[in-house]
Each structure stands twice: as structure tokens, then as C-alpha cells.
Amino acid sequence: MSEHLPILLVVVPLAAAAITAVLRSGRIAWLVTLVTSWAVLGISVSLLVQVLRDGSIRYVLGGWPPPWGIEYSIDSLSAFVLVLLGGIAAIITPFALRSIERELERGLVHFHYSALLLCLAGLLGMTCTGDVFNLFVFLEISSISAYTLIAMGPDRRALHAAFRYLIMGSVGATFIVIGIGMLYMMTGSLNMADLAELIPPERNRTISVALAFLTVGIGLKLALFPLHLWLPDAYTFAPSAVTAFLAATATKVAVYVLARFLFTVFGMGFTFEVMALDRILIPLCLLGILAGSMRAIHQKNVKRMLAYSSVAQIGYVVLGLSLVSLTGLTAGILHLFNHALMKGSLFLAMGCIMYQVGSVRLDDMRGLGRSMPWTMAAFVIGGLSLIGVPLTVGFISKWYLVLGAVEQGRWIVAGVVLLGSLLAVIYIWRVVEVAYFEEASGDEPVREAPISLLIPTWALVLANLYFGIDATLTSGIASGAARLLMGGG
Amino acid sequence: MRILGLYNYWIFVFLMMVGFYILISRRNLVQEILGLTIFQTAVFIFYISMGSIVGAEPPTLAPGVEGIVYANPLPHVLILTAIVVGVSTMAVALALVVRIKEAYGTIEGDEIADLDTASEA
């Protein structure tokens, strides 16, 4: 049984998605989702332990040996992302019980869980696989179910947001297919490890164009500035639990895919020395950090503010990757994990507010510091993490990022990273000021969110604090993964 | 003559650009989906044409059949998968358009944006 864990990781959520689609009851669908997500967490943790102990796992599907068959290849970076996915799913599913019941129509609840499980299966498959076309298939599975999840939002603007995300996401996926096609044309292989060997190290026009198409395509999925235009609307109008799930997982797996392609398939030498991709990525990331943070400051809708903040934070992650040093890569991989914790806890806090208040506009949040103390405290800690205050995970990632920039003498980069933190202070302070220093609107008294919503929120908040105080586990895994990416590629 | 001989790539690029242009210039939602479909079909043509060899036969394994030049079947398999993905995406997109029409009464992107700003203000 244990040697089939990699494929079970994908098959179990897929089967559960089929089961929940035919169930009528939202509660039983939730139960199936809960059991599945905890099973996924268990499997991914045991895979991580196995990878850290024994090295990468290779699982061959159907007995067809690579490069003809599809293989699943799990190394420390994949295992890290898998644990993140399992953990987020396991924490958000208990939250979703009451939150989704309130926000969605009754007949749609079990479809929501079905789509959530499909999205999870797609994301897990993307992370495990060692075949580039298989990656595209799982990417589309997770994307199409994400479009559906977003469209289930209570506001009618969710429909148009999902449509725009669909159009842009499909363009991105098609670009990825073009890139894969060009790689296949030049090498005859679809297996990542095989491609790494077969791609010629000198400059070749088809391979260069393939790199360009793949980077832009993955950048669209990743919401890399300026390809981020779908993200604010999609995150704002999706149901609260869905926003938290997608914000913490979808873009992170896209970053993983980018790292896989740039470092493992194409190799560091080709990507950063021959093609000088870092010269394009670094300015785009810096612009994303500044533009995202500045747009966040003006927003009246707090979810939209957090969405723009996500664009900035993705800039940090890809910035870490494009520094192409051990510290830089460690920073990028670490921030991938940490940002998922941060944004997950912030969006779950917004979900609590949506549940009790019925709105996520800043004007409607007056005085919540007194009427919803636990929720606002969770928001404040998440916000402090976003800023990068010591004792939170945000500080650890910012520390490594600035260290990586200073090591290379990139003072502008370090300056922009710190400037982004200052801008984050501004937009977090706006919310804190309204919640704690203004009087409540006074119509009806708002009560604290129910305990089933608070426990998952605080689970993520405490994870924020724990990994901020004792970062040895996460930074150890991240630097091991970074070493693997740089050494192997 | 070599450039003219690569006519399959020219068709691919032309269709891709036509589809992409329709996608970004049209505001009507169904026309956007049409542009996306043309764009994706161009990619299918790219894959299939790269697998074909002039004078090739289908790959058959039979006694007495040796040393034939066969056309690569793998791109066809990949494209079947991609077609299915494209059809699913189009189905979801059209379902969304139906819901948008019910909710807004229009499928023009400009009018939807106007209705949104009007309701927000």
C-alpha cells in the first residue's frame, strides 16, 4: 500500500469528487470532503518524511517505464508543496461547513465540495507529476474547477469575474501547451528528467521561444505582474472559503511549476545565463510589489485590498526565485509556504466577518475590534505577518529575501522589499483603525463568529506564529529544496 | 522555398493571431469564447502537423512489415486530450454566459461593466 501513496494522493480526491457530485446532502458532502482532506494531509506528510529520509520518490504509472510512460517524481520541493496543499485543505474544510452553507444556495453546496475536491486533486497532481503534458492536464483540471468555484459566489459579479479568469487562464494554459509542443518537437520527450538531459545547452531558437511561451503562460496562472488582472475580481467575489483556499494554494502551485520548468527542465545555465530571464523577471516583480501594494491602499473592499496585496506577495516569491542564489531560492520557497499561511488566515478572518456582518466593505467594519475580538485579533496577527514583524513568518521570508538581495549587491531590490513592507503597514493600519478606533454603526449588535469558524482561522494564525518563532523546520526544508533545484538543474 | 515548405507553421501562426486578436478586441462574451476556440484550434494544428512525415504510413505492427516510415501517433494522442480540455472549458464558459445573461440581461462586456459600476455607486 505504501508504495502506491503518490497515486493515491490524486485518486482519492478524484473519487471523492465523483461521490460528492451525486450526493444530494450538503452535510454528507462536507463529511466526505473532510475525511478526504485529512487523508490527503496524512499521505503528504508521510511522503515528506519519506523524501527527507530517503531522497526523491519515483513512481511509475501502469508499469510503463519512463520516458515512454508517465512517472510521478516527488522530491523535497514537491513534498513541501504537497504538505502545504494538504494542510490548507484540512484546515479550510471545517471552516467551510457553516461559511458555505450561509453563502451558497442549498442546491449548490454539494457541487461546491465536488469542485473543491477536483481542484485539490488537480493541484496535487500538478505537484507530483514528472511529465509535462500530465502537468498541463492537471493544471486544467484545477483551473476549470476553480472557475466553477469562483462563479458560485453570492454576488452576481462573481460570474463575470469567473468568466474573465476563464478567458485569461485558458490563454495561459494554451501558451503552456505551445511551449510543451515546441519542447516535444525538439527533443521527442515529455518526461521532465529526460527533457533536462535532452535540451541542448547552447542557444536554440525553438527552445528559447518555448521558454518564452511557458514563462508567460505560467505567469498568467501565477498572477505575475502585469498578468494579474484576473486576480482582484476573482478573489473578491468568490465565496469566502473558496477565496481562502485559492489564495493559499493555486498561485503557490503555479510558482512551483515555474520553478520546476526554469530550474529542472531548462536548467539554470540556459534560463539565467543564456536567456538572462532574471533581467526580465526581477523588474516585473519589483513593479508588481509596488503596484500591488499601492493599489491595495485605496480599496474600499477589504477582500479586494487583500487580493492586490497577494499580487505584491507573489512578486516577493518570484523575486526570490529570480535571485538565483541559495539564499534567494530559499527565500522564494519559504515565502511560498509562509504567504499561504498569512493569506489563508487573513481571508478566513474575512470569512468570519462576512458570516457575521454580511459585508466585507471597510465602512461596514467599524467597531469590530470590540464586538468580534477574536476575529480582529486574527486579522491583526495576519496583518503583522504581512508586514514582516519579527515573531511572525513574514519576518523570516523578508529576512532571507533582503539577505539574498544584499549578498548580490542588489540594493534597489532590498529597498523595494522594505518599501513594500512599509506600504503594507499603511493598508493594514486602515483596517485596524476602522475596527478598533471607530464606533460601531449601531444598527444591531454584531456577535463574535461561531467557534467552528474561529478554530480553523486561529489554527492558521498560530501556525503563522509558530513557524515565525521556530523556523528551523520550514527553512531547513526550503534550503534543502533550493540546494536540490540549483545543484540538480 | 524552404520558407514556403513550412506552410503548416504559417497557418498555425495566422490562426493563432486571428483567434487571439478576436479574443482581446471583442467585448461580446460569446465572441471572446469564439476567439479562444480559434486560438486553441491553431495549437492543435501545430501539434498534429509536427507529427506528420511526407510519405509516411500509419504505425502498424504486423508480421512481415519491417522498416516502414510511420507518422508519429503521440501528438494525436496529446491533441485528443487537449481537445477534451478545450471542450470542457468551452462548456463551462458557455454555462457562465447563460448565467450572466440571466443575471444581467446582456452579454456585452461593456454593458456589464456599466451595470456593475452603477450598482456599486
Coordinates of C-alpha atoms in Angstrom, one line a residue, chain B residues 10-107:
Chain B
W10 CA 2.4 29.8 -41.2
I11 CA -1.2 28.5 -40.9
F12 CA -0.7 27.9 -37.2
V13 CA 0.7 31.4 -36.5
F14 CA -2.0 33.0 -38.7
L15 CA -4.9 31.2 -37.0
M16 CA -3.3 31.8 -33.6
M17 CA -3.1 35.5 -34.2
V18 CA -6.6 35.8 -35.6
G19 CA -8.0 34.0 -32.6
F20 CA -6.0 36.0 -30.1
Y21 CA -7.0 39.3 -31.8
I22 CA -10.7 38.3 -31.7
L23 CA -10.2 37.5 -28.0
I24 CA -8.7 40.7 -27.0
S25 CA -10.7 43.1 -29.2
R26 CA -14.2 41.9 -28.8
R27 CA -16.4 42.8 -25.8
N28 CA -19.2 40.3 -26.5
L29 CA -18.7 37.3 -24.3
V30 CA -19.6 34.7 -26.9
Q31 CA -17.2 36.3 -29.4
E32 CA -14.5 36.1 -26.8
I33 CA -15.2 32.3 -26.5
L34 CA -15.0 32.0 -30.3
G35 CA -11.6 33.7 -30.3
L36 CA -10.4 31.4 -27.6
T37 CA -11.6 28.4 -29.6
I38 CA -9.9 29.5 -32.8
F39 CA -6.7 30.2 -30.7
Q40 CA -6.8 26.7 -29.2
T41 CA -7.5 25.0 -32.6
A42 CA -4.5 26.7 -34.1
V43 CA -2.4 25.0 -31.4
F44 CA -3.9 21.6 -32.3
I45 CA -3.0 22.1 -35.9
F46 CA 0.6 22.9 -34.8
Y47 CA 0.9 19.6 -32.8
I48 CA -0.7 17.4 -35.5
S49 CA 1.3 18.9 -38.3
M50 CA 4.6 18.4 -36.4
G51 CA 3.9 14.7 -36.2
S52 CA 3.4 14.1 -39.9
I53 CA 6.1 13.0 -42.3
V54 CA 5.7 13.1 -46.1
G55 CA 5.1 9.7 -47.5
A56 CA 4.6 8.1 -44.1
E57 CA 2.3 5.2 -43.2
P58 CA 0.3 4.5 -40.1
P59 CA 2.3 2.7 -37.5
T60 CA 1.4 -0.9 -37.8
L61 CA 3.0 -3.9 -36.1
A62 CA 2.4 -7.0 -38.2
P63 CA 4.5 -9.9 -39.3
G64 CA 6.3 -9.1 -42.5
V65 CA 6.0 -5.4 -42.0
E66 CA 9.5 -4.1 -41.4
G67 CA 11.4 -0.9 -41.6
I68 CA 8.4 1.3 -42.6
V69 CA 8.4 5.1 -42.1
Y70 CA 5.5 5.8 -39.9
A71 CA 3.9 9.0 -38.8
N72 CA 4.2 9.8 -35.1
P73 CA 0.9 8.9 -33.2
L74 CA 1.8 10.6 -30.0
P75 CA 0.9 14.2 -31.0
H76 CA -2.5 12.9 -32.0
V77 CA -3.0 11.4 -28.5
L78 CA -1.9 14.7 -26.9
I79 CA -4.3 16.6 -29.1
L80 CA -7.2 14.4 -28.2
T81 CA -6.6 15.2 -24.6
A82 CA -6.2 18.9 -25.4
I83 CA -9.4 18.9 -27.4
V84 CA -11.3 17.4 -24.4
V85 CA -9.8 20.1 -22.2
G86 CA -10.9 22.7 -24.7
V87 CA -14.4 21.4 -24.9
S88 CA -14.8 21.3 -21.1
T89 CA -13.5 24.8 -20.9
M90 CA -15.9 26.0 -23.6
A91 CA -18.8 24.2 -21.8
V92 CA -18.0 25.9 -18.5
A93 CA -17.6 29.2 -20.4
L94 CA -21.0 28.9 -22.1
A95 CA -22.7 27.9 -18.9
L96 CA -21.3 31.1 -17.3
V97 CA -22.5 33.1 -20.3
V98 CA -26.0 31.7 -19.8
R99 CA -25.9 32.6 -16.0
I100 CA -24.5 36.1 -16.8
K101 CA -27.4 36.6 -19.3
E102 CA -29.9 35.7 -16.6
A103 CA -28.3 37.9 -14.0
Y104 CA -27.5 41.0 -16.2
G105 CA -29.8 40.7 -19.2
T106 CA -26.9 41.3 -21.6
I107 CA -23.7 39.5 -22.8

